[in-house]
mmCIF file of C-alpha atoms in Angstrom:
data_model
loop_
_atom_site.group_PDB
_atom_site.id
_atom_site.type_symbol
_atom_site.label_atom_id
_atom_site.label_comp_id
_atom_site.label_asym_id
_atom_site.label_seq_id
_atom_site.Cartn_x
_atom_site.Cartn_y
_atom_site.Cartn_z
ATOM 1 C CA UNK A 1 0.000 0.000 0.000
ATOM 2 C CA UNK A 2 1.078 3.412 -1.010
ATOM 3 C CA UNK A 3 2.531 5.263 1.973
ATOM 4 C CA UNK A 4 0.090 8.607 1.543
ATOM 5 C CA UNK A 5 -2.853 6.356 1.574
ATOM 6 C CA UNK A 6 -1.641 4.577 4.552
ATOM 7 C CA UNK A 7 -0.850 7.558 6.441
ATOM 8 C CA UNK A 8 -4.204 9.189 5.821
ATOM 9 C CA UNK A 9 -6.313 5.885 6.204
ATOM 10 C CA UNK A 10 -4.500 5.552 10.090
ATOM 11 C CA UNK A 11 -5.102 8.834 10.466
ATOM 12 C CA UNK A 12 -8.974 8.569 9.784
ATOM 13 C CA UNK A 13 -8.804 5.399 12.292
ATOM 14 C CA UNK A 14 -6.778 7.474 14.989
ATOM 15 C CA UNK A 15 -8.917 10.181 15.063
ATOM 16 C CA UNK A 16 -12.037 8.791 14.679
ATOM 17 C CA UNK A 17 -11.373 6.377 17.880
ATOM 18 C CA UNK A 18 -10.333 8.722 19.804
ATOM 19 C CA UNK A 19 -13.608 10.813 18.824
ATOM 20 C CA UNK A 20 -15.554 7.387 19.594
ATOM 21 C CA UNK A 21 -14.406 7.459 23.322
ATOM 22 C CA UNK A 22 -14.166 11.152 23.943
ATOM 23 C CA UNK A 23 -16.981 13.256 23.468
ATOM 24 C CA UNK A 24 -15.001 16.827 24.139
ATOM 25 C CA UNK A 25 -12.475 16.174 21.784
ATOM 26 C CA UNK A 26 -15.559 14.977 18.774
ATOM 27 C CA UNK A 27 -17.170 17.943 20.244
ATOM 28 C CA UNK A 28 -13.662 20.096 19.450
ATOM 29 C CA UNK A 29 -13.264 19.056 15.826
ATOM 30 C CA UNK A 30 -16.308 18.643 14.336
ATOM 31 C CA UNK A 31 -17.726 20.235 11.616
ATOM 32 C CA UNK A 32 -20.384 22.985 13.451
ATOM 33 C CA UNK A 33 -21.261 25.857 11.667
ATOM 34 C CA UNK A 34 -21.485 28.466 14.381
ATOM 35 C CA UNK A 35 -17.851 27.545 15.616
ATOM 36 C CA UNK A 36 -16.254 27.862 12.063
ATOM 37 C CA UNK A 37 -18.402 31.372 11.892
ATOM 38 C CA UNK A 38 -16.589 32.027 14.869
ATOM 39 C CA UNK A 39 -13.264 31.589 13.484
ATOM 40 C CA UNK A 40 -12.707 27.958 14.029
ATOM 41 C CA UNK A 41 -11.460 27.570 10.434
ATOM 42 C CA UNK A 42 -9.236 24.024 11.417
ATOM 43 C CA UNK A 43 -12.982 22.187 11.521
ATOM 44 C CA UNK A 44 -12.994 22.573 8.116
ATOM 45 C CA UNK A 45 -10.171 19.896 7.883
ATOM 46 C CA UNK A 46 -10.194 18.199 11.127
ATOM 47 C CA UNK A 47 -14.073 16.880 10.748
ATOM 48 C CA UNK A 48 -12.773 15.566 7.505
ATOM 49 C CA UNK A 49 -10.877 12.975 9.980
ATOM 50 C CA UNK A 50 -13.558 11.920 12.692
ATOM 51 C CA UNK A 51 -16.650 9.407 11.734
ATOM 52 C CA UNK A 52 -19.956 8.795 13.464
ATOM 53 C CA UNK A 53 -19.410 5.346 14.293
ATOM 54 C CA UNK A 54 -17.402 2.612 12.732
ATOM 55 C CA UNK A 55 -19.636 1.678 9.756
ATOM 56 C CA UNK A 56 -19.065 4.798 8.796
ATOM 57 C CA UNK A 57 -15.768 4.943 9.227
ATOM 58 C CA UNK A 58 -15.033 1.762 7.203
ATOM 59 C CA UNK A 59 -17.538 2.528 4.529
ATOM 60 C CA UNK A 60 -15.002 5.755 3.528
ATOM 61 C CA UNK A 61 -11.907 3.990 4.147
ATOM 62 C CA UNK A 62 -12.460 0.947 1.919
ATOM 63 C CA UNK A 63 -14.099 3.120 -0.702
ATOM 64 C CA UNK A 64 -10.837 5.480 -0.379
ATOM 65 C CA UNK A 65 -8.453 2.267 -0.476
ATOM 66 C CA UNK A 66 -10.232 0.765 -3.577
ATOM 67 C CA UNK A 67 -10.442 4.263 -5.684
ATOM 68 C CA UNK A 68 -6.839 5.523 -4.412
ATOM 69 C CA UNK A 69 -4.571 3.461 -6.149
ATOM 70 C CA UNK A 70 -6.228 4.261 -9.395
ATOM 71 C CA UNK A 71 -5.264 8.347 -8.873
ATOM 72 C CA UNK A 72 -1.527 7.750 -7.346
ATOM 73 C CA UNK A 73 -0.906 5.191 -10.158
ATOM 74 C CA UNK A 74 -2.045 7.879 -12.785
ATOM 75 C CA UNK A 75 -0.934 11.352 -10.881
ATOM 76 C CA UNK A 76 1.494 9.965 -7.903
ATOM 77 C CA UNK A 77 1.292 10.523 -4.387
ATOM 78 C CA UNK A 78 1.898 14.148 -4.240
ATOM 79 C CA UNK A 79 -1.134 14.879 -6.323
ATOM 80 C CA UNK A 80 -3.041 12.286 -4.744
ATOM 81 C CA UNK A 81 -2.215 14.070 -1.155
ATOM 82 C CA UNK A 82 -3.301 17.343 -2.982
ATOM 83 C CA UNK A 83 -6.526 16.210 -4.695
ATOM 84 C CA UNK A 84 -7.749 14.333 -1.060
ATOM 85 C CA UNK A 85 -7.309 17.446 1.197
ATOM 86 C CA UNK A 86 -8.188 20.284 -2.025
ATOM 87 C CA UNK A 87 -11.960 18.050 -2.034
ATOM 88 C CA UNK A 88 -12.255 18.234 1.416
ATOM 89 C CA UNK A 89 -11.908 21.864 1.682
ATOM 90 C CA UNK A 90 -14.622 22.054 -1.436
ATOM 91 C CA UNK A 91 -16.949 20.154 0.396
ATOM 92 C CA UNK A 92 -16.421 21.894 4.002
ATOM 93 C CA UNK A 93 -16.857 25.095 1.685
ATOM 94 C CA UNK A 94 -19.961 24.051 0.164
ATOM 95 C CA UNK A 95 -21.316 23.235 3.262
ATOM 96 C CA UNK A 96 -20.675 26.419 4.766
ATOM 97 C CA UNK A 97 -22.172 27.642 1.536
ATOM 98 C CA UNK A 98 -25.639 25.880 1.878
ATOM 99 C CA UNK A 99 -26.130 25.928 5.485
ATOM 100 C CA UNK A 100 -24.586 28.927 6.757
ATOM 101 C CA UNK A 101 -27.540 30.221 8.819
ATOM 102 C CA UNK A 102 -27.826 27.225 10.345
ATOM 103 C CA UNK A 103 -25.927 27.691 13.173
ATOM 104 C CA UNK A 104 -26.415 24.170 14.865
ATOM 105 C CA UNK A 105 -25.941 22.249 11.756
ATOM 106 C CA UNK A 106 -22.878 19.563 12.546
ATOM 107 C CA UNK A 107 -21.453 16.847 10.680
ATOM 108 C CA UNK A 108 -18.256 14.471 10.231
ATOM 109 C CA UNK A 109 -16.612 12.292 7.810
ATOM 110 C CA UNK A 110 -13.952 12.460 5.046
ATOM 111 C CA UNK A 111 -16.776 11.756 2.701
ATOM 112 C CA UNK A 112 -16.250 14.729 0.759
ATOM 113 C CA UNK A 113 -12.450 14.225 0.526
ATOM 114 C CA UNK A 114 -13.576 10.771 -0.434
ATOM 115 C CA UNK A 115 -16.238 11.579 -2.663
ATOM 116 C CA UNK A 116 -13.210 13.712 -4.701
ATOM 117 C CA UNK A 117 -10.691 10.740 -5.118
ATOM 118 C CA UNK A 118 -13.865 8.654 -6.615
ATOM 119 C CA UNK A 119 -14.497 11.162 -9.160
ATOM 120 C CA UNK A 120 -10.546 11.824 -9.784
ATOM 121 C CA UNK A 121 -10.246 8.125 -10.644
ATOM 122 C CA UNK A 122 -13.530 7.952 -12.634
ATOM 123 C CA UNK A 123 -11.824 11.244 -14.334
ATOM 124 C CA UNK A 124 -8.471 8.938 -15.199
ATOM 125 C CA UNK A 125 -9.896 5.928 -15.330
ATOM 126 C CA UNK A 126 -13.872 5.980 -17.322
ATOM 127 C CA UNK A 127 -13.866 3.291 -18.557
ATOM 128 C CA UNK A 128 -13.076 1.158 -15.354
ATOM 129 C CA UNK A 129 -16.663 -1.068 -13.849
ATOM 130 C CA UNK A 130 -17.792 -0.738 -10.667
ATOM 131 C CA UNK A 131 -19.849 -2.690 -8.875
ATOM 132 C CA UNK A 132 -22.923 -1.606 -7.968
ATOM 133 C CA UNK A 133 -24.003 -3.374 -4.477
ATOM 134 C CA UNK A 134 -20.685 -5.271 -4.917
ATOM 135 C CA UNK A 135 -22.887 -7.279 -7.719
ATOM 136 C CA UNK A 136 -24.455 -5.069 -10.432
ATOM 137 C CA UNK A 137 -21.215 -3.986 -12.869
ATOM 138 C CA UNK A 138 -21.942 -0.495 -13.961
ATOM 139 C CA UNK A 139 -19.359 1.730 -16.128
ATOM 140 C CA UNK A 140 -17.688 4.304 -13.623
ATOM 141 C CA UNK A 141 -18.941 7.293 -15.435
ATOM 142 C CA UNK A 142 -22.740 6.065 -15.269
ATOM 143 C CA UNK A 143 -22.208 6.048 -11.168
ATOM 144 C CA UNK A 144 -20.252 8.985 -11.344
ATOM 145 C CA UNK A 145 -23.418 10.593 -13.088
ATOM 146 C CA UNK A 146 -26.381 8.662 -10.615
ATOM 147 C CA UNK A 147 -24.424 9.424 -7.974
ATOM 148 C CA UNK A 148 -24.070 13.125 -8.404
ATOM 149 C CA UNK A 149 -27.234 13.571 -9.582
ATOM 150 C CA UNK A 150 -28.634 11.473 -6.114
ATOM 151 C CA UNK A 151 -26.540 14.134 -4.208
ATOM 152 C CA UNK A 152 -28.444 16.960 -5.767
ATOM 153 C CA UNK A 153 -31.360 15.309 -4.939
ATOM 154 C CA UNK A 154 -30.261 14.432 -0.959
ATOM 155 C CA UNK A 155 -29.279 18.351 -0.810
ATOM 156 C CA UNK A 156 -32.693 19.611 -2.008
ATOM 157 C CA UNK A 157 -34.882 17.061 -0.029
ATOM 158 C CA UNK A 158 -32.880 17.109 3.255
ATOM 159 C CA UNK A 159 -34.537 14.502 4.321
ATOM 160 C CA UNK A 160 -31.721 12.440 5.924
ATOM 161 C CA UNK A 161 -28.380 12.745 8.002
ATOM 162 C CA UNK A 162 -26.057 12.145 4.946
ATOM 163 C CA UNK A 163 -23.910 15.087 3.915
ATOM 164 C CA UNK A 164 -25.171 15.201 0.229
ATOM 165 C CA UNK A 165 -23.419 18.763 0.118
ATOM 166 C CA UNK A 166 -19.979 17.519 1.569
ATOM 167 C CA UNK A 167 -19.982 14.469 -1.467
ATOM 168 C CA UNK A 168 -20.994 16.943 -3.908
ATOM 169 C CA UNK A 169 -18.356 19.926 -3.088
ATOM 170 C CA UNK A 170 -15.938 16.857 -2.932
ATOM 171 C CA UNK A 171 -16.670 15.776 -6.315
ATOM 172 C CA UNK A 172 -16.343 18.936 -8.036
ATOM 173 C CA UNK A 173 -13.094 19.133 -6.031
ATOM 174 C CA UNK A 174 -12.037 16.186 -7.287
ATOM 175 C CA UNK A 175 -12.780 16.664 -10.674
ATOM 176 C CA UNK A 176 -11.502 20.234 -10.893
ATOM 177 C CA UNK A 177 -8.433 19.782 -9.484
ATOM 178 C CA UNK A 178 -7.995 16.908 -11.346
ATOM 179 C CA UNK A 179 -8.560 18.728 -14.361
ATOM 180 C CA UNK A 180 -6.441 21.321 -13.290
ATOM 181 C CA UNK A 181 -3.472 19.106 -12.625
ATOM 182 C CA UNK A 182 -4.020 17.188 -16.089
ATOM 183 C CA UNK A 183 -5.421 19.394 -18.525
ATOM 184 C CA UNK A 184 -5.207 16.885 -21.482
ATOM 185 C CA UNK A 185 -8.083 15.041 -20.026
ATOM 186 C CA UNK A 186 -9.935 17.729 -21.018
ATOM 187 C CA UNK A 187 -8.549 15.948 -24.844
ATOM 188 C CA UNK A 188 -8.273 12.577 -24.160
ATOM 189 C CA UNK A 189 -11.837 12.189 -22.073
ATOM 190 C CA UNK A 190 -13.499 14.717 -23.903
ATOM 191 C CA UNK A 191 -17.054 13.012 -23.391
ATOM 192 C CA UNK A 192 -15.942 12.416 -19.733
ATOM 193 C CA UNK A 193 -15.180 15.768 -19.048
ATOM 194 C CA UNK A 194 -18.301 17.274 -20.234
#
């Protein structure tokens, strides 16, 4: 295993324990929009790193291990680094963006950061199949498509706990920086792209 991913997958297991058992420190780090108002602006990073439970947690990290290789392999580690923390300050940002009246409004998990090295890989890598369920094989850019347009959904119903506007900042981080970094995608996965 690449040493970034490593080092960023222990960290996410580190912090999130510790979170688990101590309710001041989760309280300390989270995302909470009144406290990054305040001038709290390290939530916007540090929430990336804690997890409501440990479903949760290994839901992002396995979905990070399987989708990271595919990025470092194409971009390296550097890049990789880059493109994980860049979506996670998109989707913190986001956030901020769509809930910043709500002063109460909390929430954890490097989802977003997550969410972005998904839709870097799909990016590199369209043609690659997913599956769906772990059964259903679907081409990556058809989930990259249901899945943002389920996001836009989960943001306009609000109807859950799920940080629809974390995964979606994410993926546009992703996928910008992405683009940013490799601008001959914009030739070589022309269809992709748009």
């Amino acid at each position: 295993m690449n040493i970034s991913l490593m080092v960023i997958i222990i960290a996410n297991v580190l912090f999130s324990f510790k979170g688990f058992n101590d309710s001041a420190f989760f309280r300390k780090f989270e995302f909470h929009i009144g406290s990054v108002r305040a001038g709290e602006q390290i939530r916007l990073f540090s929430s990336g790193f804690l997890h409501a439970d440990i479903g949760h947690l290994a839901f992002n990290m396995l979905t990070l291990y399987f989708f990271a290789p595919v990025v470092i392999a194409y971009l390296g580690s550097i890049s990789f680094v880059i493109i994980y923390f860049g979506s996670l300050l998109f989707g913190s940002l986001l956030t901020i963006a769509f809930h910043k009246e709500d002063y109460n409004y909390r929430a954890v998990g490097a989802s977003g950061a997550v969410t972005g090295i998904v839709y870097s890989a799909i990016l590199l890598q369209p043609d690659m199949m997913l599956g769906l369920f772990f059964i259903i094989p679907i081409p990556a850019y058809l989930f990259g498509i249901a899945y943002l347009l389920y996001s836009i959904y989960g943001m306009r119903a609000k109807n859950d706990t799920i940080g629809h506007t974390a995964h979606f900042g994410g993926a546009i981080g992703g996928y910008l920086i992405t683009l940013a970094m490799n601008p001959y995608l914009v030739v070589a996965h022309s269809l992709m792209v748009v």
